Coordinates of C-alpha atoms and ligand atoms in Angstrom, one line a residue:
X1 CA 27.6 -9.4 -32.6
X2 CA 26.3 -8.9 -29.1
X3 CA 22.7 -10.0 -29.4
X4 CA 22.1 -9.5 -25.7
X5 CA 21.6 -5.8 -26.7
X6 CA 18.0 -5.2 -27.5
X7 CA 18.5 -3.0 -30.5
X8 CA 21.1 -2.8 -33.3
X9 CA 22.3 0.7 -32.3
X10 CA 23.0 3.7 -34.6
X11 CA 26.7 3.0 -34.9
X12 CA 26.1 0.5 -37.8
X13 CA 24.0 3.0 -39.8
X14 CA 26.9 4.1 -41.7
X15 CA 28.3 3.5 -45.2
X16 CA 28.8 -0.2 -45.5
X17 CA 26.3 -0.8 -42.7
X18 CA 22.5 -0.9 -42.3
X19 CA 20.1 1.0 -44.6
X20 CA 18.2 3.7 -42.7
X21 CA 14.5 2.8 -43.0
X22 CA 11.5 5.0 -42.6
X23 CA 7.9 4.2 -42.0
X24 CA 6.1 4.3 -45.4
X25 CA 9.4 3.8 -47.4
X26 CA 8.7 2.3 -50.8
X27 CA 11.1 -0.3 -52.2
X28 CA 11.6 -2.2 -55.4
X29 CA 9.8 0.1 -57.7
X30 CA 7.2 1.1 -55.1
X31 CA 6.1 -2.6 -54.7
X32 CA 6.8 -2.9 -50.9
X33 CA 5.7 -0.4 -48.4
X34 CA 7.6 -0.5 -45.1
X35 CA 5.4 -0.7 -42.0
X36 CA 7.5 -1.4 -38.9
X37 CA 10.6 -3.3 -37.7
X38 CA 10.4 -7.0 -37.0
X39 CA 14.0 -7.7 -35.9
X40 CA 17.6 -7.4 -36.6
X41 CA 20.8 -9.4 -36.8
X42 CA 24.5 -8.9 -37.3
X43 CA 24.0 -8.7 -41.0
X44 CA 20.7 -7.1 -41.6
X45 CA 17.5 -5.4 -40.3
X46 CA 14.2 -7.1 -41.0
X47 CA 10.9 -5.2 -41.6
X48 CA 7.3 -5.8 -41.8
X49 CA 6.2 -4.6 -45.4
X50 CA 3.1 -4.6 -47.4
X51 CA 3.3 -6.1 -50.9
X52 CA 1.2 -3.9 -53.1
X53 CA 1.2 -6.4 -55.9
X54 CA -0.1 -9.4 -54.0
X55 CA -1.9 -7.5 -51.3
X56 CA -0.3 -9.2 -48.3
X57 CA 2.3 -8.7 -45.7
X58 CA 5.9 -10.0 -46.2
X59 CA 9.2 -9.7 -44.2
X60 CA 11.9 -7.6 -45.9
X61 CA 15.4 -8.5 -44.9
X62 CA 17.7 -5.6 -45.9
X63 CA 21.4 -6.6 -45.6
X64 CA 24.2 -4.3 -44.8
X65 CA 25.6 -2.6 -47.8
X66 CA 28.4 -2.8 -50.3
X67 CA 31.1 -4.4 -48.2
X68 CA 31.6 -7.4 -50.4
X69 CA 31.3 -9.8 -47.4
X70 CA 27.8 -8.8 -46.6
X71 CA 26.6 -8.7 -50.2
X72 CA 28.2 -12.0 -51.0
X73 CA 26.6 -13.5 -47.9
X74 CA 23.1 -12.2 -48.9
X75 CA 23.5 -13.4 -52.5
X76 CA 24.5 -16.8 -51.1
X77 CA 21.5 -16.8 -48.8
X78 CA 19.3 -16.1 -51.9
X79 CA 20.8 -19.1 -53.7
X80 CA 20.2 -21.3 -50.8
X81 CA 16.6 -20.1 -50.2
X82 CA 15.9 -20.6 -54.0
X83 CA 17.1 -24.2 -53.7
X84 CA 14.9 -24.7 -50.6
X85 CA 11.8 -23.2 -52.2
X86 CA 12.3 -25.4 -55.3
X87 CA 12.7 -28.6 -53.3
X88 CA 9.6 -27.8 -51.1
X89 CA 7.0 -26.5 -53.4
X90 CA 4.2 -27.5 -51.0
X91 CA 5.9 -25.7 -48.1
X92 CA 5.9 -28.7 -45.8
X93 CA 9.5 -28.7 -44.6
X94 CA 9.7 -26.2 -41.7
X95 CA 12.1 -23.9 -43.5
X96 CA 11.4 -20.2 -44.3
X97 CA 10.4 -19.4 -47.9
X98 CA 12.0 -16.7 -50.1
X99 CA 9.3 -14.8 -52.2
X100 CA 11.4 -12.2 -54.1
X101 CA 14.8 -10.4 -54.0
X102 CA 16.2 -7.2 -55.3
X103 CA 18.9 -4.6 -54.8
X104 CA 18.1 -1.3 -53.1
X105 CA 20.4 1.7 -53.5
X106 CA 20.4 3.9 -50.4
X107 CA 22.6 6.6 -48.8
X108 CA 24.9 3.9 -47.3
X109 CA 25.4 2.0 -50.6
X110 CA 23.6 -0.9 -52.4
X111 CA 21.7 -3.3 -50.2
X112 CA 20.7 -6.8 -51.2
X113 CA 17.0 -7.3 -50.0
X114 CA 15.3 -10.6 -49.4
X115 CA 11.5 -10.7 -49.4
X116 CA 10.5 -13.5 -47.1
X117 CA 7.2 -15.1 -46.1
X118 CA 6.1 -13.3 -42.9
X119 CA 6.6 -15.4 -39.9
X120 CA 6.0 -14.6 -36.2
X121 CA 8.1 -14.3 -33.0
X122 CA 11.4 -16.0 -32.7
X123 CA 12.1 -18.6 -29.9
X124 CA 14.0 -16.0 -27.8
X125 CA 10.9 -14.0 -27.6
X126 CA 8.8 -17.1 -26.6
X127 CA 11.3 -17.8 -23.9
X128 CA 10.9 -14.3 -22.6
X129 CA 7.1 -14.9 -22.3
X130 CA 7.9 -17.6 -19.8
X131 CA 10.1 -15.1 -17.8
X132 CA 13.3 -17.1 -18.5
X133 CA 11.9 -20.1 -16.6
X134 CA 11.6 -22.4 -19.5
X135 CA 8.7 -23.6 -21.7
X136 CA 6.4 -26.5 -20.7
X137 CA 7.9 -29.7 -21.8
X138 CA 5.2 -30.8 -24.2
X139 CA 5.7 -27.5 -26.1
X140 CA 9.4 -28.0 -26.2
X141 CA 9.0 -31.4 -27.7
X142 CA 6.7 -30.1 -30.4
X143 CA 9.1 -27.2 -31.2
X144 CA 12.0 -29.7 -31.4
X145 CA 10.0 -32.0 -33.6
X146 CA 9.6 -29.1 -36.2
X147 CA 13.2 -28.0 -36.0
X148 CA 14.3 -31.6 -36.6
X149 CA 12.0 -31.9 -39.5
X150 CA 13.4 -28.8 -41.0
X151 CA 16.9 -30.2 -40.5
X152 CA 16.1 -33.6 -41.9
X153 CA 15.1 -31.8 -45.1
X154 CA 18.1 -29.5 -45.1
X155 CA 20.6 -32.2 -44.3
X156 CA 19.2 -35.2 -45.9
X157 CA 17.6 -33.8 -49.0
X158 CA 19.6 -30.7 -49.8
X159 CA 23.0 -31.5 -48.2
X160 CA 22.9 -28.1 -46.4
X161 CA 24.4 -27.4 -43.0
X162 CA 22.7 -24.5 -41.4
X163 CA 25.6 -23.6 -39.1
X164 CA 23.9 -21.0 -37.0
X165 CA 21.0 -22.6 -35.2
X166 CA 20.0 -20.7 -32.0
X167 CA 16.6 -19.5 -30.7
X168 CA 16.7 -16.2 -32.6
X169 CA 16.9 -18.1 -35.8
X170 CA 13.8 -20.3 -35.3
X171 CA 10.5 -18.5 -35.9
X172 CA 7.0 -19.3 -34.9
X173 CA 4.4 -19.1 -37.7
X174 CA 2.7 -16.2 -36.1
X175 CA 3.0 -13.7 -33.2
X176 CA 2.5 -15.0 -29.7
X177 CA 0.0 -12.2 -29.1
X178 CA -2.7 -12.9 -31.7
X179 CA -3.8 -9.2 -31.5
X180 CA -0.3 -8.2 -32.8
X181 CA -0.4 -10.5 -35.8
X182 CA -0.4 -8.4 -38.9
X183 CA -1.4 -11.3 -41.1
X184 CA -4.9 -11.0 -39.7
X185 CA -5.2 -7.6 -41.2
X186 CA -5.9 -7.7 -44.9
X187 CA -5.0 -4.1 -45.5
X188 CA -1.7 -2.2 -45.1
X189 CA -1.5 -0.2 -41.8
X190 CA 0.5 2.4 -43.7
X191 CA -1.0 2.7 -47.3
X192 CA 1.4 3.3 -50.1
X193 CA 0.2 6.8 -50.5
X194 CA 1.4 7.7 -47.0
X195 CA 5.0 8.6 -47.5
X196 CA 5.5 10.2 -44.1
X197 CA 9.2 10.0 -43.5
X198 CA 9.1 9.6 -39.7
X199 CA 12.1 7.4 -38.9
X200 CA 10.9 4.1 -37.3
X201 CA 11.8 4.0 -33.6
X202 CA 14.0 1.2 -32.5
X203 CA 11.0 -0.7 -31.2
X204 CA 10.2 -4.0 -32.9
X205 CA 6.5 -3.7 -32.2
X206 CA 4.2 -4.7 -35.0
X207 CA 0.5 -5.2 -35.6
X208 CA -2.3 -3.3 -34.0
X209 CA -0.1 -1.1 -31.8
X210 CA 1.4 0.7 -34.8
X211 CA -2.0 2.0 -35.9
X212 CA -1.9 4.3 -32.8
X213 CA 0.3 7.3 -32.2
X214 CA 2.7 7.1 -29.3
X215 CA 0.7 9.6 -27.4
X216 CA -2.6 7.8 -27.7
X217 CA -0.9 4.5 -26.6
X218 CA 0.9 6.2 -23.7
X219 CA -2.4 7.9 -22.6
X220 CA -4.3 4.7 -22.6
X221 CA -1.7 2.7 -20.8
X222 CA -1.2 5.4 -18.1
X223 CA -4.9 5.6 -17.6
X224 CA -5.1 1.8 -17.4
X225 CA -2.2 1.6 -15.0
X226 CA -3.9 4.1 -12.7
X227 CA -7.1 2.1 -12.8
X228 CA -5.2 -1.2 -12.2
X229 CA -3.4 0.3 -9.2
X230 CA -6.6 1.7 -7.7
X231 CA -8.2 -1.7 -7.9
X232 CA -5.2 -3.6 -6.8
X233 CA -4.8 -5.6 -10.1
X234 CA -1.5 -6.8 -11.2
X235 CA -1.7 -5.9 -14.9
X236 CA 0.7 -6.3 -17.7
X237 CA 1.0 -3.9 -20.7
X238 CA -1.9 -5.5 -22.6
X239 CA -4.3 -5.4 -19.7
X240 CA -3.3 -1.9 -18.9
X241 CA -4.1 -0.9 -22.4
X242 CA -7.5 -2.7 -22.3
X243 CA -8.3 -1.1 -19.0
X244 CA -7.4 2.3 -20.4
X245 CA -9.6 1.6 -23.4
X246 CA -12.5 0.5 -21.1
X247 CA -12.1 3.6 -18.8
X248 CA -12.2 5.8 -21.8
X249 CA -15.2 4.1 -23.3
X250 CA -17.1 4.2 -20.1
X251 CA -16.2 7.8 -19.5
X252 CA -17.3 8.8 -22.9
X253 CA -20.6 6.9 -22.7
X254 CA -21.6 8.4 -19.4
X255 CA -20.6 11.9 -20.5
X256 CA -22.5 11.6 -23.7
X257 CA -25.6 10.4 -21.8
X258 CA -25.1 13.4 -19.4
X259 CA -25.2 11.0 -16.5
X260 CA -22.4 12.4 -14.5
X261 CA -23.9 11.4 -11.3
X262 CA -21.6 10.9 -8.5
X263 CA -20.3 7.4 -8.4
X264 CA -22.1 6.3 -11.6
X265 CA -19.3 5.9 -14.0
X266 CA -16.9 4.6 -11.4
X267 CA -19.3 1.8 -10.5
X268 CA -19.7 1.0 -14.2
X269 CA -16.0 0.9 -14.7
X270 CA -15.4 -1.2 -11.6
X271 CA -17.7 -3.8 -13.1
X272 CA -15.7 -3.7 -16.4
X273 CA -12.5 -4.1 -14.5
X274 CA -13.8 -7.1 -12.6
X275 CA -14.7 -8.7 -15.9
X276 CA -11.4 -7.9 -17.4
X277 CA -9.4 -9.2 -14.5
X278 CA -11.4 -12.4 -14.4
X279 CA -11.0 -12.8 -18.1
X280 CA -7.4 -12.0 -18.2
X281 CA -5.7 -15.1 -16.8
X282 CA -7.7 -17.8 -18.6
X283 CA -7.4 -15.7 -21.8
X284 CA -3.6 -15.5 -21.6
X285 CA -3.3 -19.2 -20.7
X286 CA -5.5 -20.2 -23.6
X287 CA -3.5 -18.0 -25.9
X288 CA -0.3 -20.0 -25.0
X289 CA -2.2 -23.3 -25.1
X290 CA -3.5 -22.6 -28.6
X291 CA -0.2 -21.2 -29.9
X292 CA 0.8 -22.7 -33.2
X293 CA 4.2 -24.3 -32.6
X294 CA 4.9 -25.4 -36.2
X295 CA 8.0 -23.3 -36.3
X296 CA 10.4 -22.8 -39.2
X297 CA 14.2 -22.6 -39.4
X298 CA 15.2 -19.1 -40.7
X299 CA 18.4 -17.2 -41.4
X300 CA 20.1 -19.3 -44.0
X301 CA 22.8 -16.5 -44.3
X302 CA 25.6 -18.8 -43.0
X303 CA 24.4 -22.1 -44.5
X304 CA 27.0 -24.2 -46.2
X305 CA 26.6 -26.8 -48.9
X306 CA 28.3 -30.2 -48.6
X307 CA 31.0 -31.2 -49.3
X308 CA 32.6 -28.4 -47.1
X309 CA 36.1 -27.7 -48.5
X310 CA 37.1 -25.0 -46.2
X311 CA 36.9 -25.2 -42.5
X312 CA 35.5 -21.7 -41.7
X313 CA 34.5 -20.7 -38.2
X314 CA 30.8 -21.4 -37.7
X315 CA 28.1 -21.1 -35.1
X316 CA 27.2 -18.6 -32.4
X317 CA 29.3 -19.2 -29.3
X318 CA 26.9 -20.8 -26.8
X319 CA 25.7 -23.2 -29.6
X320 CA 29.1 -24.2 -30.9
X321 CA 30.0 -27.8 -31.0
X322 CA 33.3 -29.1 -29.8
X323 CA 34.7 -29.8 -33.4
X324 CA 34.1 -26.2 -34.2
X325 CA 35.8 -24.9 -31.0
X326 CA 38.8 -27.0 -32.0
X327 CA 38.9 -25.9 -35.6
X328 CA 38.3 -29.5 -36.8
X329 CA 36.3 -30.6 -39.8
X330 CA 32.5 -30.4 -39.3
X331 CA 29.4 -31.4 -41.1
X332 CA 25.6 -31.8 -40.4
X333 CA 26.2 -33.1 -36.9
X334 CA 27.3 -29.6 -35.9
X335 CA 23.7 -28.5 -36.3
X336 CA 22.6 -31.5 -34.2
X337 CA 24.8 -30.3 -31.3
X338 CA 23.1 -26.9 -31.5
X339 CA 19.7 -28.5 -31.3
X340 CA 20.8 -30.1 -28.0
X341 CA 21.7 -26.7 -26.6
X342 CA 18.5 -25.2 -27.8
X343 CA 16.3 -28.0 -26.4
X344 CA 17.9 -27.6 -23.0
X345 CA 17.5 -23.9 -23.0
X346 CA 13.9 -24.1 -24.0
X347 CA 13.1 -26.5 -21.3
X348 CA 15.0 -24.8 -18.5
X349 CA 15.3 -21.1 -19.5
X350 CA 19.1 -21.5 -18.9
X351 CA 21.9 -21.6 -21.4
X352 CA 23.4 -25.2 -21.5
X353 CA 26.8 -23.7 -21.8
X354 CA 27.5 -20.1 -21.1
X355 CA 31.3 -19.8 -21.5
X356 CA 33.2 -16.9 -19.9
X357 CA 36.6 -15.5 -20.6
X358 CA 38.5 -12.3 -21.3
X359 CA 39.4 -13.4 -24.8
X360 CA 38.6 -16.0 -27.4
X361 CA 41.2 -18.5 -26.2
X362 CA 40.0 -18.2 -22.6
X363 CA 36.5 -18.6 -23.7
X364 CA 37.2 -21.7 -25.7
X365 CA 39.0 -23.3 -22.8
X366 CA 36.2 -22.4 -20.5
X367 CA 33.6 -23.8 -23.1
X368 CA 35.4 -27.1 -23.5
X369 CA 35.8 -27.3 -19.7
X370 CA 32.0 -26.9 -19.2
X371 CA 31.4 -29.6 -21.9
X372 CA 33.8 -32.0 -20.2
X373 CA 32.3 -31.3 -16.8
X374 CA 28.9 -32.4 -18.0
X375 CA 29.7 -35.0 -20.7
X376 CA 33.1 -36.5 -19.8
X377 CA 36.5 -36.4 -21.4
X378 CA 36.8 -35.2 -25.0
X379 CA 38.2 -38.0 -27.1
X380 CA 41.4 -37.3 -28.9
X381 CA 40.0 -38.3 -32.2
X382 CA 37.9 -35.2 -32.6
X383 CA 41.1 -33.2 -32.8
X384 CA 43.1 -35.5 -35.1
X385 CA 46.1 -33.2 -35.7
X386 CA 46.2 -32.5 -31.9
X387 CA 47.0 -28.9 -32.8
X388 CA 44.4 -27.3 -30.6
X389 CA 44.5 -30.0 -28.0
X390 CA 48.2 -29.4 -27.4
X391 CA 47.4 -25.9 -26.3
X392 CA 44.3 -26.8 -24.3
X393 CA 45.2 -30.0 -22.5
X394 CA 48.0 -31.1 -20.2
X395 CA 49.9 -34.4 -20.4
X396 CA 47.1 -36.2 -18.5
X397 CA 44.5 -35.0 -21.0
X398 CA 43.0 -32.6 -18.5
X399 CA 42.0 -29.2 -19.6
X400 CA 44.5 -26.6 -18.5
X401 CA 43.1 -24.2 -15.9
X402 CA 39.8 -26.0 -15.6
X403 CA 38.4 -28.2 -12.8
X404 CA 35.6 -30.6 -12.8
X405 CA 32.9 -29.6 -10.3
X406 CA 30.9 -32.8 -10.5
X407 CA 27.9 -31.4 -12.2
X408 CA 25.9 -34.0 -14.1
X409 CA 23.0 -33.5 -16.6
X410 CA 20.6 -35.6 -14.6
X411 CA 21.4 -33.8 -11.4
X412 CA 20.9 -30.5 -13.0
X413 CA 17.5 -31.5 -14.5
X414 CA 16.3 -33.1 -11.3
X415 CA 17.6 -30.9 -8.6
X416 CA 18.1 -27.5 -10.2
X417 CA 15.1 -27.5 -12.6
X418 CA 12.8 -29.9 -10.7
X419 CA 12.0 -32.3 -13.5
X420 CA 10.1 -35.4 -12.5
X421 CA 12.3 -38.6 -12.7
X422 CA 10.8 -40.0 -15.9
X423 CA 10.9 -36.7 -17.7
X424 CA 14.5 -36.0 -16.6
X425 CA 15.6 -39.6 -17.7
X426 CA 14.1 -39.4 -21.2
X427 CA 15.2 -35.8 -21.7
X428 CA 18.7 -36.6 -20.6
X429 CA 18.9 -39.5 -23.0
X430 CA 17.8 -37.3 -25.8
X431 CA 20.3 -34.6 -25.0
X432 CA 23.2 -36.9 -24.4
X433 CA 22.7 -38.4 -27.8
X434 CA 22.8 -35.0 -29.5
X435 CA 25.7 -33.9 -27.4
X436 CA 28.1 -36.8 -28.3
X437 CA 31.6 -35.5 -28.6
X438 CA 32.1 -37.7 -31.7
X439 CA 30.1 -36.0 -34.5
X440 CA 29.4 -39.2 -36.4
X441 CA 27.9 -40.7 -33.3
X442 CA 25.3 -38.0 -32.9
X443 CA 21.9 -39.0 -34.3
X444 CA 20.7 -37.7 -37.7
X445 CA 17.7 -35.4 -37.6
X446 CA 15.4 -38.3 -38.5
X447 CA 16.9 -40.6 -35.8
X448 CA 16.4 -37.8 -33.3
X449 CA 12.7 -37.4 -34.4
X450 CA 12.3 -41.2 -33.6
X451 CA 13.8 -40.9 -30.1
X452 CA 11.4 -42.0 -27.3
X453 CA 11.5 -38.5 -25.7
X454 CA 9.7 -37.2 -28.9
X455 CA 7.3 -40.1 -28.8
X456 CA 9.2 -41.3 -31.9
X457 CA 7.4 -43.2 -34.5
X458 CA 3.9 -41.8 -33.5
X459 CA 4.2 -39.1 -36.1
X460 CA 3.8 -39.7 -39.8
X461 CA 6.9 -38.5 -41.6
X462 CA 8.7 -39.1 -44.9
X463 CA 12.4 -39.3 -44.1
X464 CA 14.9 -37.9 -46.5
X465 CA 18.0 -39.6 -47.6
X466 CA 20.8 -40.3 -45.0
X467 CA 23.1 -37.4 -44.4
X468 CA 26.6 -37.2 -45.9
X469 CA 29.6 -37.7 -43.6
X470 CA 32.0 -35.2 -42.2
X471 CA 34.5 -34.0 -44.7
X472 CA 38.0 -35.0 -43.5
X473 CA 40.2 -33.3 -46.1
X474 CA 39.1 -29.7 -45.7
X475 CA 41.4 -26.7 -45.5
X476 CA 41.3 -24.8 -42.2
X477 CA 40.5 -21.1 -42.3
X478 CA 41.7 -19.1 -39.2
X479 CA 39.0 -17.9 -36.7
X480 CA 38.6 -14.3 -37.5
X481 CA 34.9 -13.9 -38.4
X482 CA 33.1 -16.2 -36.0
X483 CA 29.5 -15.4 -35.3
X484 CA 29.3 -14.7 -31.6
Ligands
ATP1 P1 22.2 -13.1 -37.5 O1 22.9 -12.1 -36.6 O2 21.5 -14.2 -36.6 O3 23.0 -13.7 -38.5 P2 20.7 -11.8 -39.6 O4 21.2 -10.5 -39.8 O5 21.1 -12.9 -40.6 O6 20.9 -12.4 -38.1 P3 17.9 -12.9 -39.4 O7 18.4 -13.8 -38.3 O8 17.5 -13.6 -40.7 O9 19.1 -11.8 -39.6 O10 16.7 -12.0 -38.8 C1 16.8 -11.2 -37.7 C2 15.5 -11.3 -36.9 O11 14.5 -10.8 -37.7 C3 15.1 -12.7 -36.5 O12 15.6 -13.1 -35.3 C4 13.5 -12.5 -36.5 O13 13.1 -12.1 -35.2 C5 13.2 -11.5 -37.5 N1 12.9 -12.2 -38.8 C6 13.7 -12.6 -39.7 N2 13.0 -13.2 -40.8 C7 11.7 -13.1 -40.4 C8 10.4 -13.4 -41.1 N3 10.4 -14.1 -42.3 N4 9.3 -13.1 -40.5 C9 9.3 -12.4 -39.3 N5 10.4 -12.1 -38.7 C10 11.6 -12.3 -39.2
MG2 MG1 19.7 -14.5 -37.2

């Protein structure tokens, strides 16, 4: 699935694919009222919905239909989420909670639906807020801390490997823009009586904006944009909308007071604009400073329970660990590798590994080459049978068709991303530990929490039991359904 595309596209809205959802749709005997789209993935679309029984917002994950593969996956996700909810009744463990589940019959077949607690933006969206330049290091640490807490619980307590950790699957507790947080509204935006069947546009907006019609919103933004241009203010969408609102309010007030004296309303507006532009920057900064980073691990659709008897292809390609690329046995350390990739990406805004290639084989070689370039030669023991290695390496254990360009992690952090020496040293140590080629040598989630980079030991935690080891006697399934 190409997640670089912003929307899921209409091609998958066919039999065996996504369920076509309309604003105001009622599901599960009219209990859930669909409000707007929250997101989508390779296997499902996810919607903001109002629970008319409990009078609160929920997230509705509607899986692709009938095709036994998607249905089976969704049913497995429900089982996993039930085990998680049972083991964490106090909701302390940084993993998303399942509230309900049901089957919905639609024009494209039967869809398994998961009702999940409503969370906020995913970490990809957070990265975009920093214009791809990376998130301040203290925030990255806090996020990593919560991811690792969630993993300590999944690995240590439940013997579950997530297998698909990536920024899109880690969710903040609320939206980045507090004004777009539907949880703050104690009433449905679209009441259950409103069954208007206007299909929901492929925009994933939620919250206050969906109260307004497209025309109203456009009108305000356009008005705001003009005002901002006139006054030489660099305004983003939010500010433009606010300016538009102000302009309209000031206009109305002056008109209703019959004070259309030349220059009066412009002057009044100019004052408002000055206030808005002055308030804008600190407001935005303080929003990010006060952002709740207690994120949760979501999307348990590909999670596997230990012991793993079949070696299935796992992980999304940039976050794949070397043992997965080589088709070797894997276990909980596979998730730890992905955490390393995510931590780097959050801190720098760049993918740690961005393999290229015309086909899978080329991409695997390129990926392993990038790993060796940064982390040294891959030891033979992670490919015990040597089956894959034979194709990838020459007799001198060099990767075929790949050259070392002398990039090192510390150089990258210091020179390319401008980290201070101390930050770069600690962060490098943390990353190098997670990115050990030998899975058993990677730290467990709890050991990673205690790493000095995360100010280990300062936080009060209850470790779970130690994680089980890699399964060595598993059967290998060929790579035909890898998540990419
Ligand atoms: P993938 O292609 O990663 O397997 P998927 O089809 O299994 O995806 P999810 O990853 O579970 O679907 O969800 C897709 C997106 O929907 C997420 O990236 C997130 O933005 C949004 N989302 C999922 N669950 C929630 C939730 N509980 N609250 C808010 N948004 C959510
Ligand atoms: Mg996902």
